[in-house]
């Protein structure tokens, strides 16, 4: 077996976005495409020689073959060892945990998260650092730079290895440890949550539905919920991971997880419902007849986390991404703990978690997590909810009503306009940005604009600055509009419009969010001239 040096050329467009490099699967499978990017990762982190990495992915189409290529490249680049999930499968939070547990130098995660998978759908690769978290912008930028100047990569000509068998093996002299994908993660969850209390709740007749959406969380959810916590067999549906997610769009929101929504709002609905995404880092939570928005879920988890053993000592702080509603801020203020507002993307939470400034973090995009790993974690959020329900012995609806009565309610919704022509979306954002300076003082839909800017973030830990993270228009009554273009799509541009309105009094507690937000929605269309620029009047996904 030999380490070969293969001549190559830069391939345009290998720029990691909000969460790694995502492209159509045929693009990733094209000549040298994956190889160039993986070599750029190794080069950008100062080489792989002597290092140990974790490798796994969400099991989507090409996951298995990509894993063999990455292992052979790690070997040829002199890596000491790679810890791989069985069949090269690891949920993103489980991968983050393995990086930390084994004190490795980082890990490569093969995933396009909630994007559909299959021969014509999406694939992705990202690198996580030794802290278990996504590489920061400085590192992803170095990777991108490297892809623009690459001339060769190294790969072993060793045969494929059997990743189905748990245990030690080697690739061209490099140690490989194939580990069970679930065991270590499940053990971590047992340290954080009151499993006996949750088990007692299930034993008492509590019913749950968990929709794994034919994605990676199936085996994790089945082991933890059904085997360890005693939820009824069949609680987990779509529990077998499939390379194309069974044709489902594995994004846990009311649009794509509509089966779960129908069941939770139907006759004889279970007490609690949840879903997770392609790689297991997202979560959606639904009570019987009540949907919990991710921003509200973050706030409720922050307010009640002390009920779980892993957080009994209280939280150090709560961080949310800028477009996420301010509901969590109200909890942080009440608890007297730190509150942080970061740009979109989990990588911005890493420093706050490492520095012990924040314990719980969340995004409006169905992402919640804590300092137990350095990724958002779908099942973690579901288990924390279960722990809270087991202790408070109330329904989800009661818990939400209590929460709104105590903290007020931030009505919130995100409107997505997908697959817009990139030039049109760019022109719209440019015009909006150009108008910002003149907005304060103007009145739209009866609401006065208090301020407008393009969000910039200075990391309080390392001082790094991230510019142009989304346009914000703030109103004097506390309402807010945020607009930004997605950094994870693979087709054209996606405009995200984030809408928020705060109501302190009890009279505003039971409106439909779309109704409550109607003036804010109209103001957004007016200010950004969405129809004029894009030809679109209605979003195609509303969350
Ligand atoms: C989206 C979400 C963002 C999340 C990211 C990765 O990114 O909006 O909150 O961190 O996916 O899951 P976007 O497509 O908006 O750039
Ligand atoms: Zn994901």
PDB file of C-alpha atoms and ligand atoms in Angstrom, residues 111 113-114 277-282 376, ligand 2:
ATOM      1  CA  UNK A 111     -23.775  16.042   6.334  1.00  0.00           C
ATOM      2  CA  UNK A 113     -28.093  18.670   7.774  1.00  0.00           C
ATOM      3  CA  UNK A 114     -31.756  19.254   6.992  1.00  0.00           C
ATOM      4  CA  UNK A 277     -33.434  16.606  11.239  1.00  0.00           C
ATOM      5  CA  UNK A 278     -31.068  14.840   8.837  1.00  0.00           C
ATOM      6  CA  UNK A 279     -28.031  14.911  11.118  1.00  0.00           C
ATOM      7  CA  UNK A 280     -29.804  15.072  14.487  1.00  0.00           C
ATOM      8  CA  UNK A 281     -28.901  18.553  15.622  1.00  0.00           C
ATOM      9  CA  UNK A 282     -32.303  20.199  15.124  1.00  0.00           C
ATOM     10  CA  UNK A 376     -26.886  22.052  18.696  1.00  0.00           C
TER      11      UNK A 376
HETATM   12 ZN1  LIG B   2     -28.810  19.629  11.126  1.00  0.00          ZN
END
